[in-house]
């Protein structure tokens, strides 16, 4: 669905219909427990499932959208991978994305909303004011539960998986907005976890993720973070899913509004 401010004052019935649509979309997304809902993800979900011990032995990411040796794969001071390795793009069923989604599920069960951040992407070359929801990331928050030796920051959670997030968004989710001539200078922006409704109602200013893998601490381990990609179903595949309008600083361009039933 598209949520944009309008100069025409909406009627009470129109607002009710918008509210019902938003509630339905969010209910579908939230009821999935953040497990990817596309057929390709659903078919492979059971084979992806790994116990926490098995994942620890695998030391987090690796593998990537192809063979090792691409983007990332840097090691921390504790010799644990700092980024999820990505080399090329071969679709949504590749190892790095499976590992990221599995790790997300595991950490999300432990930390819930507190450890979660919502992700939005913008292509200034495509549309300077449109920010597309592309998924969620999660991080461990307890120092006694870490693979690395430091609690990940919110930025490290994104930077360690940045290439994976961007490759998925521009090749699988919205190639018409992020691929081809629009692929340069793609930006990732953050919102609090599970804040979709507040973002839609212009209550949240998005925060731009800056920096690179070089800014990740040597004590960080990518096994302490996960990524759950947005998945389009039904009409969303053609029309697109949640996106919002913001200025170049991530601030709403229209006033806050309420949605009343």
PDB file of C-alpha atoms in Angstrom, residues 33-233:
ATOM      1  CA  UNK A  33       6.848 -13.958  13.729  1.00  0.00           C
ATOM      2  CA  UNK A  34       9.197 -12.355  11.197  1.00  0.00           C
ATOM      3  CA  UNK A  35       9.763 -15.598   9.295  1.00  0.00           C
ATOM      4  CA  UNK A  36      10.028 -14.775   5.561  1.00  0.00           C
ATOM      5  CA  UNK A  37       6.717 -15.556   3.899  1.00  0.00           C
ATOM      6  CA  UNK A  38       7.590 -16.003   0.241  1.00  0.00           C
ATOM      7  CA  UNK A  39       7.250 -19.487  -1.272  1.00  0.00           C
ATOM      8  CA  UNK A  40      10.989 -19.820  -1.811  1.00  0.00           C
ATOM      9  CA  UNK A  41      11.681 -18.968   1.815  1.00  0.00           C
ATOM     10  CA  UNK A  42       8.866 -21.164   3.102  1.00  0.00           C
ATOM     11  CA  UNK A  43      10.043 -24.213   1.160  1.00  0.00           C
ATOM     12  CA  UNK A  44      13.567 -23.919   2.520  1.00  0.00           C
ATOM     13  CA  UNK A  45      12.793 -22.774   6.070  1.00  0.00           C
ATOM     14  CA  UNK A  46      13.039 -26.178   7.730  1.00  0.00           C
ATOM     15  CA  UNK A  47      16.330 -26.984   6.032  1.00  0.00           C
ATOM     16  CA  UNK A  48      17.699 -23.638   7.213  1.00  0.00           C
ATOM     17  CA  UNK A  49      16.876 -24.308  10.863  1.00  0.00           C
ATOM     18  CA  UNK A  50      20.000 -24.745  12.949  1.00  0.00           C
ATOM     19  CA  UNK A  51      20.398 -25.034  16.695  1.00  0.00           C
ATOM     20  CA  UNK A  52      22.236 -22.280  18.532  1.00  0.00           C
ATOM     21  CA  UNK A  53      25.169 -24.628  19.102  1.00  0.00           C
ATOM     22  CA  UNK A  54      25.388 -25.588  15.454  1.00  0.00           C
ATOM     23  CA  UNK A  55      25.329 -21.951  14.417  1.00  0.00           C
ATOM     24  CA  UNK A  56      28.058 -21.126  16.902  1.00  0.00           C
ATOM     25  CA  UNK A  57      30.271 -23.789  15.377  1.00  0.00           C
ATOM     26  CA  UNK A  58      29.717 -22.211  11.973  1.00  0.00           C
ATOM     27  CA  UNK A  59      30.940 -18.867  13.390  1.00  0.00           C
ATOM     28  CA  UNK A  60      28.151 -16.749  12.016  1.00  0.00           C
ATOM     29  CA  UNK A  61      27.949 -15.566   8.391  1.00  0.00           C
ATOM     30  CA  UNK A  62      30.134 -16.689   5.523  1.00  0.00           C
ATOM     31  CA  UNK A  63      29.287 -18.175   2.184  1.00  0.00           C
ATOM     32  CA  UNK A  64      27.379 -15.263   0.770  1.00  0.00           C
ATOM     33  CA  UNK A  65      25.541 -14.749  -2.482  1.00  0.00           C
ATOM     34  CA  UNK A  66      28.037 -17.053  -4.137  1.00  0.00           C
ATOM     35  CA  UNK A  67      31.442 -18.305  -3.108  1.00  0.00           C
ATOM     36  CA  UNK A  68      33.681 -16.851  -0.428  1.00  0.00           C
ATOM     37  CA  UNK A  69      36.055 -14.089  -1.319  1.00  0.00           C
ATOM     38  CA  UNK A  70      33.531 -11.345  -2.092  1.00  0.00           C
ATOM     39  CA  UNK A  71      32.487  -8.393   0.019  1.00  0.00           C
ATOM     40  CA  UNK A  72      33.107  -8.696   3.731  1.00  0.00           C
ATOM     41  CA  UNK A  73      34.271 -11.773   5.522  1.00  0.00           C
ATOM     42  CA  UNK A  74      36.651  -9.693   7.655  1.00  0.00           C
ATOM     43  CA  UNK A  75      37.714 -11.256  10.923  1.00  0.00           C
ATOM     44  CA  UNK A  76      37.468  -9.685  14.350  1.00  0.00           C
ATOM     45  CA  UNK A  77      40.250  -9.713  16.923  1.00  0.00           C
ATOM     46  CA  UNK A  78      38.769 -12.961  18.256  1.00  0.00           C
ATOM     47  CA  UNK A  79      39.059 -14.499  14.756  1.00  0.00           C
ATOM     48  CA  UNK A  80      35.286 -14.508  14.280  1.00  0.00           C
ATOM     49  CA  UNK A  81      33.764 -13.100  11.063  1.00  0.00           C
ATOM     50  CA  UNK A  82      32.761  -9.439  11.284  1.00  0.00           C
ATOM     51  CA  UNK A  83      30.628  -9.314   8.129  1.00  0.00           C
ATOM     52  CA  UNK A  84      28.483 -11.618   6.046  1.00  0.00           C
ATOM     53  CA  UNK A  85      30.404 -12.498   2.923  1.00  0.00           C
ATOM     54  CA  UNK A  86      28.661 -11.656  -0.350  1.00  0.00           C
ATOM     55  CA  UNK A  87      30.011 -12.401  -3.818  1.00  0.00           C
ATOM     56  CA  UNK A  88      27.595 -11.648  -6.622  1.00  0.00           C
ATOM     57  CA  UNK A  89      23.866 -12.343  -6.461  1.00  0.00           C
ATOM     58  CA  UNK A  90      22.066 -15.626  -7.083  1.00  0.00           C
ATOM     59  CA  UNK A  91      18.647 -15.106  -5.496  1.00  0.00           C
ATOM     60  CA  UNK A  92      16.933 -15.264  -2.135  1.00  0.00           C
ATOM     61  CA  UNK A  93      17.872 -18.844  -1.242  1.00  0.00           C
ATOM     62  CA  UNK A  94      21.580 -18.352  -0.782  1.00  0.00           C
ATOM     63  CA  UNK A  95      23.688 -19.186   2.235  1.00  0.00           C
ATOM     64  CA  UNK A  96      24.322 -15.702   3.634  1.00  0.00           C
ATOM     65  CA  UNK A  97      20.636 -14.825   3.580  1.00  0.00           C
ATOM     66  CA  UNK A  98      19.653 -18.151   5.119  1.00  0.00           C
ATOM     67  CA  UNK A  99      22.209 -17.699   7.888  1.00  0.00           C
ATOM     68  CA  UNK A 100      21.069 -14.127   8.502  1.00  0.00           C
ATOM     69  CA  UNK A 101      17.388 -15.133   8.679  1.00  0.00           C
ATOM     70  CA  UNK A 102      18.100 -18.104  10.955  1.00  0.00           C
ATOM     71  CA  UNK A 103      20.173 -15.946  13.273  1.00  0.00           C
ATOM     72  CA  UNK A 104      17.451 -13.290  13.288  1.00  0.00           C
ATOM     73  CA  UNK A 105      14.860 -15.847  14.399  1.00  0.00           C
ATOM     74  CA  UNK A 106      17.106 -17.113  17.187  1.00  0.00           C
ATOM     75  CA  UNK A 107      18.023 -13.689  18.570  1.00  0.00           C
ATOM     76  CA  UNK A 108      14.520 -12.257  18.102  1.00  0.00           C
ATOM     77  CA  UNK A 109      13.106 -14.987  20.344  1.00  0.00           C
ATOM     78  CA  UNK A 110      15.519 -13.952  23.082  1.00  0.00           C
ATOM     79  CA  UNK A 111      15.397 -10.159  22.835  1.00  0.00           C
ATOM     80  CA  UNK A 112      12.216  -9.318  20.954  1.00  0.00           C
ATOM     81  CA  UNK A 113      11.494  -5.709  20.105  1.00  0.00           C
ATOM     82  CA  UNK A 114      14.288  -4.380  22.350  1.00  0.00           C
ATOM     83  CA  UNK A 115      17.039  -5.746  20.142  1.00  0.00           C
ATOM     84  CA  UNK A 116      15.269  -5.059  16.837  1.00  0.00           C
ATOM     85  CA  UNK A 117      15.606  -2.160  14.388  1.00  0.00           C
ATOM     86  CA  UNK A 118      13.469  -1.522  11.308  1.00  0.00           C
ATOM     87  CA  UNK A 119      15.200  -0.835   7.991  1.00  0.00           C
ATOM     88  CA  UNK A 120      14.279   1.584   5.233  1.00  0.00           C
ATOM     89  CA  UNK A 121      16.151   2.228   1.981  1.00  0.00           C
ATOM     90  CA  UNK A 122      16.328   5.230  -0.293  1.00  0.00           C
ATOM     91  CA  UNK A 123      17.749   5.769  -3.748  1.00  0.00           C
ATOM     92  CA  UNK A 124      18.314   9.510  -4.237  1.00  0.00           C
ATOM     93  CA  UNK A 125      18.605   8.876  -7.969  1.00  0.00           C
ATOM     94  CA  UNK A 126      15.165   7.264  -8.069  1.00  0.00           C
ATOM     95  CA  UNK A 127      13.114   9.302  -5.593  1.00  0.00           C
ATOM     96  CA  UNK A 128      14.645  11.591  -3.000  1.00  0.00           C
ATOM     97  CA  UNK A 129      11.608  11.519  -0.717  1.00  0.00           C
ATOM     98  CA  UNK A 130      10.533   7.868  -0.812  1.00  0.00           C
ATOM     99  CA  UNK A 131      11.910   5.486   1.815  1.00  0.00           C
ATOM    100  CA  UNK A 132      11.048   1.801   1.329  1.00  0.00           C
ATOM    101  CA  UNK A 133      10.723  -0.634   4.219  1.00  0.00           C
ATOM    102  CA  UNK A 134      13.142  -3.492   3.426  1.00  0.00           C
ATOM    103  CA  UNK A 135      13.223  -5.599   6.585  1.00  0.00           C
ATOM    104  CA  UNK A 136      14.518  -5.785  10.140  1.00  0.00           C
ATOM    105  CA  UNK A 137      17.792  -6.438  11.917  1.00  0.00           C
ATOM    106  CA  UNK A 138      18.328  -7.719  15.438  1.00  0.00           C
ATOM    107  CA  UNK A 139      21.296  -7.880  17.818  1.00  0.00           C
ATOM    108  CA  UNK A 140      22.238  -9.603  21.035  1.00  0.00           C
ATOM    109  CA  UNK A 141      22.058  -7.266  24.014  1.00  0.00           C
ATOM    110  CA  UNK A 142      23.488  -9.370  26.845  1.00  0.00           C
ATOM    111  CA  UNK A 143      27.270  -9.577  27.171  1.00  0.00           C
ATOM    112  CA  UNK A 144      26.970 -13.086  28.605  1.00  0.00           C
ATOM    113  CA  UNK A 145      25.273 -14.303  25.415  1.00  0.00           C
ATOM    114  CA  UNK A 146      27.791 -13.132  22.817  1.00  0.00           C
ATOM    115  CA  UNK A 147      29.901 -14.876  20.205  1.00  0.00           C
ATOM    116  CA  UNK A 148      32.121 -11.807  20.085  1.00  0.00           C
ATOM    117  CA  UNK A 149      33.390  -9.849  23.071  1.00  0.00           C
ATOM    118  CA  UNK A 150      31.341  -6.645  22.751  1.00  0.00           C
ATOM    119  CA  UNK A 151      27.620  -5.933  22.478  1.00  0.00           C
ATOM    120  CA  UNK A 152      26.888  -4.837  18.883  1.00  0.00           C
ATOM    121  CA  UNK A 153      25.832  -1.250  18.322  1.00  0.00           C
ATOM    122  CA  UNK A 154      22.832  -0.517  16.138  1.00  0.00           C
ATOM    123  CA  UNK A 155      25.099   0.750  13.356  1.00  0.00           C
ATOM    124  CA  UNK A 156      27.393  -2.293  13.567  1.00  0.00           C
ATOM    125  CA  UNK A 157      24.324  -4.501  13.224  1.00  0.00           C
ATOM    126  CA  UNK A 158      23.618  -2.890   9.861  1.00  0.00           C
ATOM    127  CA  UNK A 159      27.156  -2.283   8.613  1.00  0.00           C
ATOM    128  CA  UNK A 160      28.113  -5.930   9.117  1.00  0.00           C
ATOM    129  CA  UNK A 161      25.209  -6.952   6.860  1.00  0.00           C
ATOM    130  CA  UNK A 162      24.989  -3.869   4.648  1.00  0.00           C
ATOM    131  CA  UNK A 163      25.992  -5.520   1.393  1.00  0.00           C
ATOM    132  CA  UNK A 164      23.583  -8.393   2.023  1.00  0.00           C
ATOM    133  CA  UNK A 165      20.716  -5.975   2.709  1.00  0.00           C
ATOM    134  CA  UNK A 166      21.444  -3.846  -0.353  1.00  0.00           C
ATOM    135  CA  UNK A 167      21.924  -6.778  -2.731  1.00  0.00           C
ATOM    136  CA  UNK A 168      18.642  -8.304  -1.607  1.00  0.00           C
ATOM    137  CA  UNK A 169      16.720  -5.044  -1.900  1.00  0.00           C
ATOM    138  CA  UNK A 170      18.016  -4.060  -5.321  1.00  0.00           C
ATOM    139  CA  UNK A 171      17.892  -7.503  -6.930  1.00  0.00           C
ATOM    140  CA  UNK A 172      14.993  -9.249  -5.227  1.00  0.00           C
ATOM    141  CA  UNK A 173      12.683  -6.763  -3.525  1.00  0.00           C
ATOM    142  CA  UNK A 174      12.566  -3.528  -5.583  1.00  0.00           C
ATOM    143  CA  UNK A 175      14.877  -3.739  -8.606  1.00  0.00           C
ATOM    144  CA  UNK A 176      12.746  -1.094 -10.319  1.00  0.00           C
ATOM    145  CA  UNK A 177      13.652   1.406  -7.599  1.00  0.00           C
ATOM    146  CA  UNK A 178      17.097   0.264  -6.450  1.00  0.00           C
ATOM    147  CA  UNK A 179      18.619  -1.561  -9.424  1.00  0.00           C
ATOM    148  CA  UNK A 180      20.206  -0.505 -12.700  1.00  0.00           C
ATOM    149  CA  UNK A 181      20.579   3.272 -13.021  1.00  0.00           C
ATOM    150  CA  UNK A 182      19.330   3.770  -9.448  1.00  0.00           C
ATOM    151  CA  UNK A 183      21.843   1.466  -7.737  1.00  0.00           C
ATOM    152  CA  UNK A 184      24.475   4.091  -6.968  1.00  0.00           C
ATOM    153  CA  UNK A 185      24.641   5.637  -3.495  1.00  0.00           C
ATOM    154  CA  UNK A 186      21.844   3.568  -1.977  1.00  0.00           C
ATOM    155  CA  UNK A 187      21.154   4.529   1.632  1.00  0.00           C
ATOM    156  CA  UNK A 188      19.948   2.531   4.634  1.00  0.00           C
ATOM    157  CA  UNK A 189      17.941   4.295   7.342  1.00  0.00           C
ATOM    158  CA  UNK A 190      16.844   3.077  10.779  1.00  0.00           C
ATOM    159  CA  UNK A 191      13.665   3.253  12.826  1.00  0.00           C
ATOM    160  CA  UNK A 192      12.895   1.680  16.211  1.00  0.00           C
ATOM    161  CA  UNK A 193      11.898  -1.966  16.086  1.00  0.00           C
ATOM    162  CA  UNK A 194       8.289  -2.726  15.167  1.00  0.00           C
ATOM    163  CA  UNK A 195       7.493   0.963  14.645  1.00  0.00           C
ATOM    164  CA  UNK A 196       5.840   0.672  11.219  1.00  0.00           C
ATOM    165  CA  UNK A 197       2.561   2.261  12.316  1.00  0.00           C
ATOM    166  CA  UNK A 198       4.288   5.175  14.051  1.00  0.00           C
ATOM    167  CA  UNK A 199       6.456   5.741  10.970  1.00  0.00           C
ATOM    168  CA  UNK A 200       3.371   5.776   8.753  1.00  0.00           C
ATOM    169  CA  UNK A 201       1.733   8.341  11.058  1.00  0.00           C
ATOM    170  CA  UNK A 202       4.781  10.630  10.782  1.00  0.00           C
ATOM    171  CA  UNK A 203       5.720  10.179  14.439  1.00  0.00           C
ATOM    172  CA  UNK A 204       9.235   8.897  13.755  1.00  0.00           C
ATOM    173  CA  UNK A 205      12.306  10.519  12.230  1.00  0.00           C
ATOM    174  CA  UNK A 206      14.470   7.990  10.392  1.00  0.00           C
ATOM    175  CA  UNK A 207      18.205   7.834  11.141  1.00  0.00           C
ATOM    176  CA  UNK A 208      20.705   7.403   8.319  1.00  0.00           C
ATOM    177  CA  UNK A 209      23.293   4.642   8.706  1.00  0.00           C
ATOM    178  CA  UNK A 210      26.774   5.992   8.031  1.00  0.00           C
ATOM    179  CA  UNK A 211      30.201   4.390   8.014  1.00  0.00           C
ATOM    180  CA  UNK A 212      31.653   1.198   6.574  1.00  0.00           C
ATOM    181  CA  UNK A 213      32.888  -2.221   7.622  1.00  0.00           C
ATOM    182  CA  UNK A 214      36.134  -0.544   8.695  1.00  0.00           C
ATOM    183  CA  UNK A 215      34.198   1.114  11.518  1.00  0.00           C
ATOM    184  CA  UNK A 216      33.167  -2.206  13.067  1.00  0.00           C
ATOM    185  CA  UNK A 217      34.913  -3.020  16.345  1.00  0.00           C
ATOM    186  CA  UNK A 218      37.507  -5.800  16.388  1.00  0.00           C
ATOM    187  CA  UNK A 219      35.570  -7.334  19.258  1.00  0.00           C
ATOM    188  CA  UNK A 220      32.398  -7.643  17.140  1.00  0.00           C
ATOM    189  CA  UNK A 221      31.147 -10.960  15.701  1.00  0.00           C
ATOM    190  CA  UNK A 222      28.520 -11.156  12.954  1.00  0.00           C
ATOM    191  CA  UNK A 223      27.026 -14.205  14.683  1.00  0.00           C
ATOM    192  CA  UNK A 224      25.586 -11.748  17.206  1.00  0.00           C
ATOM    193  CA  UNK A 225      23.298 -10.080  14.637  1.00  0.00           C
ATOM    194  CA  UNK A 226      20.664 -11.172  12.137  1.00  0.00           C
ATOM    195  CA  UNK A 227      18.633  -9.820   9.217  1.00  0.00           C
ATOM    196  CA  UNK A 228      15.046 -10.607   8.296  1.00  0.00           C
ATOM    197  CA  UNK A 229      14.212  -9.376   4.764  1.00  0.00           C
ATOM    198  CA  UNK A 230      10.880  -7.886   3.801  1.00  0.00           C
ATOM    199  CA  UNK A 231       8.906 -10.227   1.535  1.00  0.00           C
ATOM    200  CA  UNK A 232       6.204  -9.140  -0.874  1.00  0.00           C
ATOM    201  CA  UNK A 233       3.114 -11.266  -1.402  1.00  0.00           C
TER     202      UNK A 233
END
